[in-house]
mmCIF file of C-alpha atoms in Angstrom:
data_model
loop_
_atom_site.group_PDB
_atom_site.id
_atom_site.type_symbol
_atom_site.label_atom_id
_atom_site.label_comp_id
_atom_site.label_asym_id
_atom_site.label_seq_id
_atom_site.Cartn_x
_atom_site.Cartn_y
_atom_site.Cartn_z
ATOM 1 C CA UNK M 63 -93.553 167.470 -106.171
ATOM 2 C CA UNK M 64 -95.001 169.243 -103.161
ATOM 3 C CA UNK M 65 -95.613 172.928 -103.686
ATOM 4 C CA UNK M 66 -94.015 175.420 -101.346
ATOM 5 C CA UNK M 67 -97.485 176.911 -100.913
ATOM 6 C CA UNK M 68 -98.654 173.800 -99.068
ATOM 7 C CA UNK M 69 -95.619 173.754 -96.761
ATOM 8 C CA UNK M 70 -94.760 176.123 -93.946
ATOM 9 C CA UNK M 71 -92.320 178.602 -95.562
ATOM 10 C CA UNK M 72 -90.519 179.121 -92.255
ATOM 11 C CA UNK M 73 -89.751 175.384 -92.161
ATOM 12 C CA UNK M 74 -88.394 175.625 -95.699
ATOM 13 C CA UNK M 75 -86.285 178.595 -94.629
ATOM 14 C CA UNK M 76 -84.896 176.562 -91.712
ATOM 15 C CA UNK M 77 -83.747 173.852 -94.106
ATOM 16 C CA UNK M 78 -82.077 176.425 -96.355
ATOM 17 C CA UNK M 79 -80.425 178.137 -93.378
ATOM 18 C CA UNK M 80 -78.947 174.848 -92.168
ATOM 19 C CA UNK M 81 -77.236 174.662 -95.548
ATOM 20 C CA UNK M 82 -75.352 177.821 -94.504
ATOM 21 C CA UNK M 83 -74.173 175.936 -91.411
ATOM 22 C CA UNK M 84 -72.427 173.597 -93.823
ATOM 23 C CA UNK M 85 -71.197 176.036 -96.487
ATOM 24 C CA UNK M 86 -70.058 178.843 -94.203
ATOM 25 C CA UNK M 87 -69.935 177.828 -90.515
ATOM 26 C CA UNK M 88 -68.303 174.436 -91.113
ATOM 27 C CA UNK M 89 -66.706 175.270 -94.459
ATOM 28 C CA UNK M 90 -65.130 178.632 -93.589
ATOM 29 C CA UNK M 91 -65.427 179.686 -89.935
ATOM 30 C CA UNK M 92 -64.494 176.329 -88.371
ATOM 31 C CA UNK M 93 -61.039 176.573 -89.912
ATOM 32 C CA UNK M 94 -60.268 179.445 -87.544
ATOM 33 C CA UNK M 95 -61.053 177.190 -84.574
ATOM 34 C CA UNK M 96 -59.073 174.199 -85.832
ATOM 35 C CA UNK M 97 -56.152 176.243 -87.201
ATOM 36 C CA UNK M 98 -54.234 176.694 -83.911
ATOM 37 C CA UNK M 99 -54.064 172.902 -83.519
ATOM 38 C CA UNK M 100 -53.118 172.359 -87.175
ATOM 39 C CA UNK M 101 -50.478 175.112 -86.997
ATOM 40 C CA UNK M 102 -48.988 173.634 -83.816
ATOM 41 C CA UNK M 103 -49.157 170.003 -84.919
ATOM 42 C CA UNK M 104 -47.946 170.535 -88.494
ATOM 43 C CA UNK M 105 -45.458 173.354 -87.840
ATOM 44 C CA UNK M 106 -47.026 175.879 -90.216
ATOM 45 C CA UNK M 107 -46.063 179.550 -90.452
ATOM 46 C CA UNK M 108 -48.717 182.291 -90.387
ATOM 47 C CA UNK M 109 -48.330 182.637 -94.161
ATOM 48 C CA UNK M 110 -49.002 178.912 -94.707
ATOM 49 C CA UNK M 111 -51.933 179.127 -92.303
ATOM 50 C CA UNK M 112 -53.385 182.065 -94.203
ATOM 51 C CA UNK M 113 -52.762 180.353 -97.528
ATOM 52 C CA UNK M 114 -55.262 177.579 -96.811
ATOM 53 C CA UNK M 115 -58.084 180.066 -96.304
ATOM 54 C CA UNK M 116 -56.900 181.899 -99.416
ATOM 55 C CA UNK M 117 -57.197 178.546 -101.234
ATOM 56 C CA UNK M 118 -60.713 178.265 -99.834
ATOM 57 C CA UNK M 119 -61.446 181.731 -101.190
ATOM 58 C CA UNK M 120 -60.007 180.867 -104.610
ATOM 59 C CA UNK M 121 -62.418 177.940 -104.716
ATOM 60 C CA UNK M 122 -65.151 180.368 -103.718
ATOM 61 C CA UNK M 123 -64.241 182.579 -106.692
ATOM 62 C CA UNK M 124 -64.517 179.622 -109.078
ATOM 63 C CA UNK M 125 -67.781 178.518 -107.460
ATOM 64 C CA UNK M 126 -69.231 182.014 -107.723
ATOM 65 C CA UNK M 127 -68.364 182.198 -111.425
ATOM 66 C CA UNK M 128 -69.834 178.730 -111.981
ATOM 67 C CA UNK M 129 -73.013 179.827 -110.237
ATOM 68 C CA UNK M 130 -73.159 182.911 -112.446
ATOM 69 C CA UNK M 131 -72.924 180.682 -115.535
ATOM 70 C CA UNK M 132 -74.994 177.691 -114.390
ATOM 71 C CA UNK M 133 -77.905 179.612 -112.911
ATOM 72 C CA UNK M 134 -78.939 180.548 -116.462
ATOM 73 C CA UNK M 135 -79.683 176.895 -117.178
ATOM 74 C CA UNK M 136 -79.979 175.056 -113.844
ATOM 75 C CA UNK M 137 -82.547 175.829 -111.155
ATOM 76 C CA UNK M 138 -81.226 177.384 -107.918
ATOM 77 C CA UNK M 139 -82.695 174.451 -105.973
ATOM 78 C CA UNK M 140 -80.513 171.927 -107.811
ATOM 79 C CA UNK M 141 -77.402 174.061 -107.431
ATOM 80 C CA UNK M 142 -78.089 174.460 -103.723
ATOM 81 C CA UNK M 143 -78.662 170.739 -103.127
ATOM 82 C CA UNK M 144 -75.643 169.637 -105.146
ATOM 83 C CA UNK M 145 -73.331 172.232 -103.624
ATOM 84 C CA UNK M 146 -74.420 171.418 -100.073
ATOM 85 C CA UNK M 147 -73.860 167.667 -100.380
ATOM 86 C CA UNK M 148 -70.503 168.087 -102.150
ATOM 87 C CA UNK M 149 -69.312 170.514 -99.456
ATOM 88 C CA UNK M 150 -70.174 167.980 -96.758
ATOM 89 C CA UNK M 151 -68.118 165.230 -98.427
ATOM 90 C CA UNK M 152 -65.140 167.568 -98.915
ATOM 91 C CA UNK M 153 -65.233 168.525 -95.230
ATOM 92 C CA UNK M 154 -65.126 164.848 -94.343
ATOM 93 C CA UNK M 155 -62.176 164.256 -96.685
ATOM 94 C CA UNK M 156 -60.155 167.077 -95.070
ATOM 95 C CA UNK M 157 -59.374 164.849 -92.101
ATOM 96 C CA UNK M 158 -57.695 162.086 -94.109
ATOM 97 C CA UNK M 159 -54.345 163.590 -95.172
ATOM 98 C CA UNK M 160 -52.124 166.185 -93.490
ATOM 99 C CA UNK M 161 -50.060 167.225 -96.537
ATOM 100 C CA UNK M 162 -50.345 170.873 -97.523
ATOM 101 C CA UNK M 163 -51.191 169.905 -101.099
ATOM 102 C CA UNK M 164 -54.104 167.690 -100.047
ATOM 103 C CA UNK M 165 -55.317 170.294 -97.564
ATOM 104 C CA UNK M 166 -55.144 172.936 -100.299
ATOM 105 C CA UNK M 167 -57.271 170.780 -102.613
ATOM 106 C CA UNK M 168 -59.857 170.135 -99.890
ATOM 107 C CA UNK M 169 -60.075 173.786 -98.826
ATOM 108 C CA UNK M 170 -60.402 174.838 -102.475
ATOM 109 C CA UNK M 171 -63.213 172.371 -103.166
ATOM 110 C CA UNK M 172 -65.019 173.337 -99.952
ATOM 111 C CA UNK M 173 -64.939 176.937 -101.167
ATOM 112 C CA UNK M 174 -66.098 176.022 -104.675
ATOM 113 C CA UNK M 175 -69.055 173.884 -103.653
ATOM 114 C CA UNK M 176 -69.837 176.152 -100.716
ATOM 115 C CA UNK M 177 -70.281 179.064 -103.129
ATOM 116 C CA UNK M 178 -72.727 177.061 -105.258
ATOM 117 C CA UNK M 179 -74.755 176.305 -102.144
ATOM 118 C CA UNK M 180 -74.522 179.713 -100.475
ATOM 119 C CA UNK M 181 -75.357 181.918 -103.473
ATOM 120 C CA UNK M 182 -78.153 179.784 -104.913
ATOM 121 C CA UNK M 183 -79.639 179.352 -101.436
ATOM 122 C CA UNK M 184 -79.752 183.128 -101.091
ATOM 123 C CA UNK M 185 -81.762 183.331 -104.310
ATOM 124 C CA UNK M 186 -84.172 180.716 -102.942
ATOM 125 C CA UNK M 187 -84.547 182.560 -99.623
ATOM 126 C CA UNK M 188 -85.204 185.832 -101.472
ATOM 127 C CA UNK M 189 -88.129 184.172 -103.265
ATOM 128 C CA UNK M 190 -90.021 183.639 -99.993
ATOM 129 C CA UNK M 191 -92.673 186.078 -98.670
ATOM 130 C CA UNK M 192 -92.832 188.175 -101.843
ATOM 131 C CA UNK M 193 -95.964 189.971 -100.632
ATOM 132 C CA UNK M 194 -94.332 191.312 -97.452
ATOM 133 C CA UNK M 195 -91.156 193.428 -97.578
ATOM 134 C CA UNK M 196 -90.471 193.003 -93.845
ATOM 135 C CA UNK M 197 -90.962 189.230 -93.878
ATOM 136 C CA UNK M 198 -88.872 188.946 -97.031
ATOM 137 C CA UNK M 199 -86.039 190.976 -95.478
ATOM 138 C CA UNK M 200 -86.253 188.827 -92.340
ATOM 139 C CA UNK M 201 -86.189 185.616 -94.400
ATOM 140 C CA UNK M 202 -83.061 186.734 -96.258
ATOM 141 C CA UNK M 203 -81.399 187.760 -92.995
ATOM 142 C CA UNK M 204 -82.343 184.508 -91.250
ATOM 143 C CA UNK M 205 -80.987 182.496 -94.170
ATOM 144 C CA UNK M 206 -77.566 184.099 -93.939
ATOM 145 C CA UNK M 207 -77.416 184.593 -90.169
ATOM 146 C CA UNK M 208 -79.555 181.886 -88.578
ATOM 147 C CA UNK M 209 -77.917 178.784 -89.974
ATOM 148 C CA UNK M 210 -74.439 180.266 -89.933
ATOM 149 C CA UNK M 211 -74.791 181.380 -86.327
ATOM 150 C CA UNK M 212 -76.087 177.981 -85.244
ATOM 151 C CA UNK M 213 -73.193 176.222 -86.949
ATOM 152 C CA UNK M 214 -70.595 178.537 -85.419
ATOM 153 C CA UNK M 215 -72.077 178.165 -81.936
ATOM 154 C CA UNK M 216 -72.026 174.385 -82.380
ATOM 155 C CA UNK M 217 -68.375 174.493 -83.481
ATOM 156 C CA UNK M 218 -67.478 176.813 -80.615
ATOM 157 C CA UNK M 219 -69.105 174.541 -78.057
ATOM 158 C CA UNK M 220 -67.513 171.326 -79.319
ATOM 159 C CA UNK M 221 -64.199 171.879 -81.096
ATOM 160 C CA UNK M 222 -62.052 173.735 -78.489
ATOM 161 C CA UNK M 223 -62.859 171.266 -75.653
ATOM 162 C CA UNK M 224 -62.331 168.302 -77.959
ATOM 163 C CA UNK M 225 -58.972 169.599 -79.206
ATOM 164 C CA UNK M 226 -57.912 170.430 -75.638
ATOM 165 C CA UNK M 227 -58.762 166.964 -74.317
ATOM 166 C CA UNK M 228 -57.302 164.927 -77.196
ATOM 167 C CA UNK M 229 -54.480 167.303 -78.128
ATOM 168 C CA UNK M 230 -53.653 169.311 -81.250
ATOM 169 C CA UNK M 231 -52.875 166.125 -83.203
ATOM 170 C CA UNK M 232 -56.616 165.330 -83.143
ATOM 171 C CA UNK M 233 -57.371 168.119 -85.636
ATOM 172 C CA UNK M 234 -58.115 165.480 -88.288
ATOM 173 C CA UNK M 235 -60.989 164.082 -86.215
ATOM 174 C CA UNK M 236 -62.381 167.595 -85.903
ATOM 175 C CA UNK M 237 -62.789 167.732 -89.681
ATOM 176 C CA UNK M 238 -64.200 164.210 -89.840
ATOM 177 C CA UNK M 239 -66.736 165.116 -87.159
ATOM 178 C CA UNK M 240 -67.772 168.223 -89.077
ATOM 179 C CA UNK M 241 -68.176 166.192 -92.268
ATOM 180 C CA UNK M 242 -70.374 163.600 -90.566
ATOM 181 C CA UNK M 243 -72.510 166.318 -88.945
ATOM 182 C CA UNK M 244 -72.899 168.037 -92.320
ATOM 183 C CA UNK M 245 -74.028 164.799 -93.974
ATOM 184 C CA UNK M 246 -76.648 164.356 -91.245
ATOM 185 C CA UNK M 247 -78.006 167.854 -91.990
ATOM 186 C CA UNK M 248 -78.022 167.429 -95.783
ATOM 187 C CA UNK M 249 -81.353 165.591 -96.237
ATOM 188 C CA UNK M 250 -83.326 168.401 -94.568
ATOM 189 C CA UNK M 251 -81.605 171.049 -96.692
ATOM 190 C CA UNK M 252 -82.208 169.046 -99.866
ATOM 191 C CA UNK M 253 -85.894 168.721 -98.976
ATOM 192 C CA UNK M 254 -86.161 172.481 -98.405
ATOM 193 C CA UNK M 255 -84.634 173.274 -101.793
ATOM 194 C CA UNK M 256 -86.958 170.774 -103.486
ATOM 195 C CA UNK M 257 -89.934 172.710 -102.107
ATOM 196 C CA UNK M 258 -88.741 175.721 -104.108
ATOM 197 C CA UNK M 259 -87.805 173.873 -107.270
ATOM 198 C CA UNK M 260 -89.974 176.162 -109.388
ATOM 199 C CA UNK M 261 -88.260 179.378 -108.265
ATOM 200 C CA UNK M 262 -87.704 181.633 -111.267
ATOM 201 C CA UNK M 263 -84.318 181.674 -112.895
ATOM 202 C CA UNK M 264 -83.350 183.205 -116.207
ATOM 203 C CA UNK M 265 -82.739 180.536 -118.824
ATOM 204 C CA UNK M 266 -81.507 183.141 -121.289
ATOM 205 C CA UNK M 267 -78.543 185.484 -121.034
ATOM 206 C CA UNK M 268 -79.302 187.691 -118.011
ATOM 207 C CA UNK M 269 -79.115 191.440 -118.110
ATOM 208 C CA UNK M 270 -75.632 192.753 -117.444
ATOM 209 C CA UNK M 271 -75.610 194.263 -113.936
ATOM 210 C CA UNK M 272 -75.300 198.078 -114.023
ATOM 211 C CA UNK M 273 -71.807 197.960 -112.514
ATOM 212 C CA UNK M 274 -71.041 201.672 -112.719
ATOM 213 C CA UNK M 275 -74.227 202.536 -110.861
ATOM 214 C CA UNK M 276 -73.515 199.926 -108.178
ATOM 215 C CA UNK M 277 -69.875 200.858 -107.494
ATOM 216 C CA UNK M 278 -70.560 201.998 -103.941
ATOM 217 C CA UNK M 279 -72.247 198.738 -102.953
ATOM 218 C CA UNK M 280 -69.735 196.639 -104.906
ATOM 219 C CA UNK M 281 -66.719 198.410 -103.382
ATOM 220 C CA UNK M 282 -68.127 198.132 -99.877
ATOM 221 C CA UNK M 283 -68.843 194.433 -100.330
ATOM 222 C CA UNK M 284 -65.408 193.795 -101.821
ATOM 223 C CA UNK M 285 -63.636 195.502 -98.916
ATOM 224 C CA UNK M 286 -65.834 193.541 -96.516
ATOM 225 C CA UNK M 287 -64.454 190.325 -98.014
ATOM 226 C CA UNK M 288 -60.898 191.602 -97.684
ATOM 227 C CA UNK M 289 -61.310 192.647 -94.044
ATOM 228 C CA UNK M 290 -63.665 190.311 -92.202
ATOM 229 C CA UNK M 291 -61.837 187.109 -93.180
ATOM 230 C CA UNK M 292 -58.760 188.205 -91.216
ATOM 231 C CA UNK M 293 -60.689 188.057 -87.927
ATOM 232 C CA UNK M 294 -62.345 184.762 -88.848
ATOM 233 C CA UNK M 295 -59.029 183.135 -89.774
ATOM 234 C CA UNK M 296 -56.703 184.406 -87.069
ATOM 235 C CA UNK M 297 -58.654 185.395 -83.942
ATOM 236 C CA UNK M 298 -58.092 181.975 -82.344
ATOM 237 C CA UNK M 299 -54.393 182.097 -83.237
ATOM 238 C CA UNK M 300 -54.173 185.542 -81.600
ATOM 239 C CA UNK M 301 -56.005 184.222 -78.525
ATOM 240 C CA UNK M 302 -53.550 181.338 -78.251
ATOM 241 C CA UNK M 303 -50.647 183.796 -78.460
ATOM 242 C CA UNK M 304 -52.287 185.703 -75.593
ATOM 243 C CA UNK M 305 -52.544 182.412 -73.639
ATOM 244 C CA UNK M 306 -56.341 182.551 -73.509
ATOM 245 C CA UNK M 307 -57.994 179.620 -71.751
ATOM 246 C CA UNK M 308 -60.057 176.963 -73.507
ATOM 247 C CA UNK M 309 -63.075 178.235 -71.589
ATOM 248 C CA UNK M 310 -62.589 181.775 -72.928
ATOM 249 C CA UNK M 311 -62.079 180.467 -76.469
ATOM 250 C CA UNK M 312 -65.259 178.394 -76.236
ATOM 251 C CA UNK M 313 -67.236 181.282 -74.743
ATOM 252 C CA UNK M 314 -65.989 183.717 -77.393
ATOM 253 C CA UNK M 315 -66.990 181.495 -80.309
ATOM 254 C CA UNK M 316 -70.334 180.532 -78.783
ATOM 255 C CA UNK M 317 -71.193 184.188 -78.196
ATOM 256 C CA UNK M 318 -70.102 184.875 -81.773
ATOM 257 C CA UNK M 319 -72.470 182.175 -83.031
ATOM 258 C CA UNK M 320 -75.439 183.236 -80.905
ATOM 259 C CA UNK M 321 -74.908 186.888 -81.860
ATOM 260 C CA UNK M 322 -75.016 185.908 -85.530
ATOM 261 C CA UNK M 323 -78.296 184.064 -84.891
ATOM 262 C CA UNK M 324 -79.799 187.177 -83.279
ATOM 263 C CA UNK M 325 -78.431 189.603 -85.891
ATOM 264 C CA UNK M 326 -81.327 189.235 -88.390
ATOM 265 C CA UNK M 327 -83.748 190.614 -85.806
ATOM 266 C CA UNK M 328 -81.413 193.527 -85.058
ATOM 267 C CA UNK M 329 -81.068 194.555 -88.704
ATOM 268 C CA UNK M 330 -84.376 193.532 -90.315
ATOM 269 C CA UNK M 331 -85.965 196.987 -89.995
ATOM 270 C CA UNK M 332 -82.983 198.694 -91.579
ATOM 271 C CA UNK M 333 -82.847 196.137 -94.406
ATOM 272 C CA UNK M 334 -86.549 196.475 -95.196
ATOM 273 C CA UNK M 335 -86.563 200.276 -95.058
ATOM 274 C CA UNK M 336 -83.535 201.314 -97.108
ATOM 275 C CA UNK M 337 -82.877 200.566 -100.791
ATOM 276 C CA UNK M 338 -79.460 202.318 -101.114
ATOM 277 C CA UNK M 339 -76.139 201.416 -99.470
ATOM 278 C CA UNK M 340 -77.070 202.634 -95.980
ATOM 279 C CA UNK M 341 -77.597 199.144 -94.467
ATOM 280 C CA UNK M 342 -74.247 197.872 -95.759
ATOM 281 C CA UNK M 343 -72.448 200.994 -94.501
ATOM 282 C CA UNK M 344 -73.873 200.635 -90.987
ATOM 283 C CA UNK M 345 -73.164 196.915 -90.891
ATOM 284 C CA UNK M 346 -69.547 197.297 -92.049
ATOM 285 C CA UNK M 347 -68.964 199.881 -89.319
ATOM 286 C CA UNK M 348 -70.040 197.248 -86.784
ATOM 287 C CA UNK M 349 -67.753 194.598 -88.307
ATOM 288 C CA UNK M 350 -64.833 197.051 -88.224
ATOM 289 C CA UNK M 351 -65.393 197.935 -84.575
ATOM 290 C CA UNK M 352 -65.723 194.269 -83.610
ATOM 291 C CA UNK M 353 -62.474 193.423 -85.434
ATOM 292 C CA UNK M 354 -60.518 196.120 -83.577
ATOM 293 C CA UNK M 355 -61.895 195.474 -80.082
ATOM 294 C CA UNK M 356 -59.497 192.622 -79.137
ATOM 295 C CA UNK M 357 -56.567 194.968 -79.754
ATOM 296 C CA UNK M 358 -58.204 198.024 -78.197
ATOM 297 C CA UNK M 359 -59.272 196.047 -75.105
ATOM 298 C CA UNK M 360 -56.772 193.123 -74.902
ATOM 299 C CA UNK M 361 -58.457 191.058 -72.196
ATOM 300 C CA UNK M 362 -61.351 188.662 -71.736
ATOM 301 C CA UNK M 363 -63.933 191.448 -71.607
ATOM 302 C CA UNK M 364 -62.629 192.869 -74.882
ATOM 303 C CA UNK M 365 -62.843 189.446 -76.549
ATOM 304 C CA UNK M 366 -66.398 188.843 -75.392
ATOM 305 C CA UNK M 367 -67.482 192.314 -76.536
ATOM 306 C CA UNK M 368 -65.653 191.756 -79.798
ATOM 307 C CA UNK M 369 -67.500 188.483 -80.437
ATOM 308 C CA UNK M 370 -70.801 190.170 -79.604
ATOM 309 C CA UNK M 371 -70.324 193.192 -81.889
ATOM 310 C CA UNK M 372 -68.644 191.234 -84.701
ATOM 311 C CA UNK M 373 -71.309 188.518 -84.532
ATOM 312 C CA UNK M 374 -74.197 190.992 -84.679
ATOM 313 C CA UNK M 375 -72.805 192.322 -87.956
ATOM 314 C CA UNK M 376 -70.613 189.836 -89.838
ATOM 315 C CA UNK M 377 -73.305 187.742 -91.569
ATOM 316 C CA UNK M 378 -75.396 190.739 -92.518
ATOM 317 C CA UNK M 379 -73.397 192.136 -95.510
ATOM 318 C CA UNK M 380 -74.552 189.270 -97.784
ATOM 319 C CA UNK M 381 -78.055 189.938 -96.472
ATOM 320 C CA UNK M 382 -77.735 193.660 -97.227
ATOM 321 C CA UNK M 383 -76.464 192.950 -100.742
ATOM 322 C CA UNK M 384 -79.197 190.390 -101.457
ATOM 323 C CA UNK M 385 -81.818 192.817 -100.146
ATOM 324 C CA UNK M 386 -80.282 195.588 -102.290
ATOM 325 C CA UNK M 387 -80.505 193.357 -105.364
ATOM 326 C CA UNK M 388 -84.088 192.340 -104.550
ATOM 327 C CA UNK M 389 -85.149 195.981 -104.292
ATOM 328 C CA UNK M 390 -83.254 197.235 -107.352
ATOM 329 C CA UNK M 391 -83.114 194.393 -109.897
ATOM 330 C CA UNK M 392 -85.804 192.413 -111.729
ATOM 331 C CA UNK M 393 -86.389 188.946 -110.234
ATOM 332 C CA UNK M 394 -85.170 186.886 -113.241
ATOM 333 C CA UNK M 395 -81.793 188.606 -112.881
ATOM 334 C CA UNK M 396 -81.422 188.151 -109.114
ATOM 335 C CA UNK M 397 -79.300 185.022 -109.390
ATOM 336 C CA UNK M 398 -76.849 186.502 -111.912
ATOM 337 C CA UNK M 399 -76.547 189.805 -110.039
ATOM 338 C CA UNK M 400 -76.021 188.183 -106.632
ATOM 339 C CA UNK M 401 -73.435 185.891 -108.252
ATOM 340 C CA UNK M 402 -71.649 188.929 -109.706
ATOM 341 C CA UNK M 403 -71.481 190.544 -106.268
ATOM 342 C CA UNK M 404 -70.219 187.248 -104.856
ATOM 343 C CA UNK M 405 -67.410 187.043 -107.430
ATOM 344 C CA UNK M 406 -66.206 190.526 -106.403
ATOM 345 C CA UNK M 407 -66.458 189.508 -102.741
ATOM 346 C CA UNK M 408 -64.659 186.217 -103.321
ATOM 347 C CA UNK M 409 -61.721 187.793 -105.164
ATOM 348 C CA UNK M 410 -61.116 190.264 -102.344
ATOM 349 C CA UNK M 411 -61.659 187.555 -99.720
ATOM 350 C CA UNK M 412 -58.885 185.503 -101.305
ATOM 351 C CA UNK M 413 -56.341 188.244 -100.629
ATOM 352 C CA UNK M 414 -57.208 188.729 -96.949
ATOM 353 C CA UNK M 415 -55.867 185.591 -95.197
ATOM 354 C CA UNK M 416 -52.508 185.320 -96.939
ATOM 355 C CA UNK M 417 -52.021 189.098 -96.770
ATOM 356 C CA UNK M 418 -52.724 189.079 -93.055
ATOM 357 C CA UNK M 419 -50.403 186.099 -92.573
ATOM 358 C CA UNK M 420 -47.562 187.906 -94.373
ATOM 359 C CA UNK M 421 -48.090 191.028 -92.223
ATOM 360 C CA UNK M 422 -48.101 188.863 -89.094
ATOM 361 C CA UNK M 423 -44.893 187.039 -90.093
ATOM 362 C CA UNK M 424 -43.156 190.360 -90.860
ATOM 363 C CA UNK M 425 -44.202 192.185 -87.681
ATOM 364 C CA UNK M 426 -44.279 189.121 -85.457
ATOM 365 C CA UNK M 427 -47.768 190.057 -84.217
ATOM 366 C CA UNK M 428 -50.978 188.887 -85.896
ATOM 367 C CA UNK M 429 -52.830 191.575 -83.950
ATOM 368 C CA UNK M 430 -51.385 194.121 -86.406
ATOM 369 C CA UNK M 431 -53.346 192.420 -89.166
ATOM 370 C CA UNK M 432 -56.568 192.773 -87.172
ATOM 371 C CA UNK M 433 -56.005 196.534 -86.962
ATOM 372 C CA UNK M 434 -55.332 196.806 -90.706
ATOM 373 C CA UNK M 435 -58.477 194.777 -91.404
ATOM 374 C CA UNK M 436 -60.536 197.140 -89.259
ATOM 375 C CA UNK M 437 -59.332 200.143 -91.271
ATOM 376 C CA UNK M 438 -60.149 198.365 -94.542
ATOM 377 C CA UNK M 439 -63.690 197.675 -93.298
ATOM 378 C CA UNK M 440 -64.213 201.337 -92.369
ATOM 379 C CA UNK M 441 -63.182 202.397 -95.876
ATOM 380 C CA UNK M 442 -65.702 199.879 -97.213
ATOM 381 C CA UNK M 443 -68.390 201.483 -95.049
ATOM 382 C CA UNK M 444 -67.617 204.883 -96.589
ATOM 383 C CA UNK M 445 -67.981 203.492 -100.119
ATOM 384 C CA UNK M 446 -71.271 201.790 -99.257
ATOM 385 C CA UNK M 447 -72.632 205.018 -97.741
ATOM 386 C CA UNK M 448 -72.269 206.670 -101.160
ATOM 387 C CA UNK M 449 -74.458 204.086 -102.920
ATOM 388 C CA UNK M 450 -77.762 205.469 -104.195
ATOM 389 C CA UNK M 451 -80.840 203.403 -105.128
ATOM 390 C CA UNK M 452 -81.018 202.348 -108.764
ATOM 391 C CA UNK M 453 -83.760 203.460 -111.042
ATOM 392 C CA UNK M 454 -85.482 200.235 -111.999
ATOM 393 C CA UNK M 455 -88.061 199.243 -114.488
ATOM 394 C CA UNK M 456 -91.324 197.785 -113.327
ATOM 395 C CA UNK M 457 -90.715 194.469 -111.649
#
């Protein structure tokens, strides 16, 4: 097998990042774009709409736990490749049956396999550029933000016009198109993971993460999961309620995607410099502000600014956490520790969509849920700000 040393590591990183396009952009964010058409065509309530992303998050919980268990015995490269391919097939299947039960199964499996891909890919990205802290921080940030931003921009450019031209009943073809696109990407991502097949992973029982000493970072990351998913799930529904044009919807999501792609360069200095919870605290403040902007400035300018601010921040919390783990935990325990953080994140993320849907059904305004989510994110920023660096043994 070809060694990563003989291959351009940035090319390997590109392949890994495209896996995030599948696991997160297609698997999680695209639902927010397709949801208005599904809700209209299938007659769903806000609670039912939120439930499907909660189902996705439940799958993510299971996938995170599986990663935590499997990464002791299976290399991160195999977990990444298997999770990426399985996610692509589940996305494709989502377009073949409109029943809520079938949709629940598909969204759950997309979350499960997406977690296997996303978490293990983060471990692989963190293994690049070990001799340079700045390059390593940039690689981690580009993994989370680059591929995700590209995928979201692609969805934003294609899905709203397609659904507008062919009508809301064409939502099934949106999922089929995403599945086919994901399968086209898969070979490159599999190749990239194969180049890092010898990345260290702990075959024995990993050290138990020092939970009590990481409570600030853990709490901040958990509240991030609870808050950000509300915007991702319901912003397009809110825009439809405000009678936003297809052009504005497309522009908002494309700006969101491009902002995510740029975000690693905005935050790389902060991520490389600070070992405590400072990066996560600053990033969560940006996510909170971006979430509230559509309500604070309820017009096209507010939406564009919201997409810009939210996009510059939303993919960076996983980067901040992975960077925190890299700087504070021994390398053989990276996979288990990142998986532990992801389980906490996934549990809180599962509560966000259905909770927001219930609030929206009660008040009759989904915008109220966006405000609540913003407050939750600010509380998360306060917790993260209290996180101190861990004393670590020689790495």
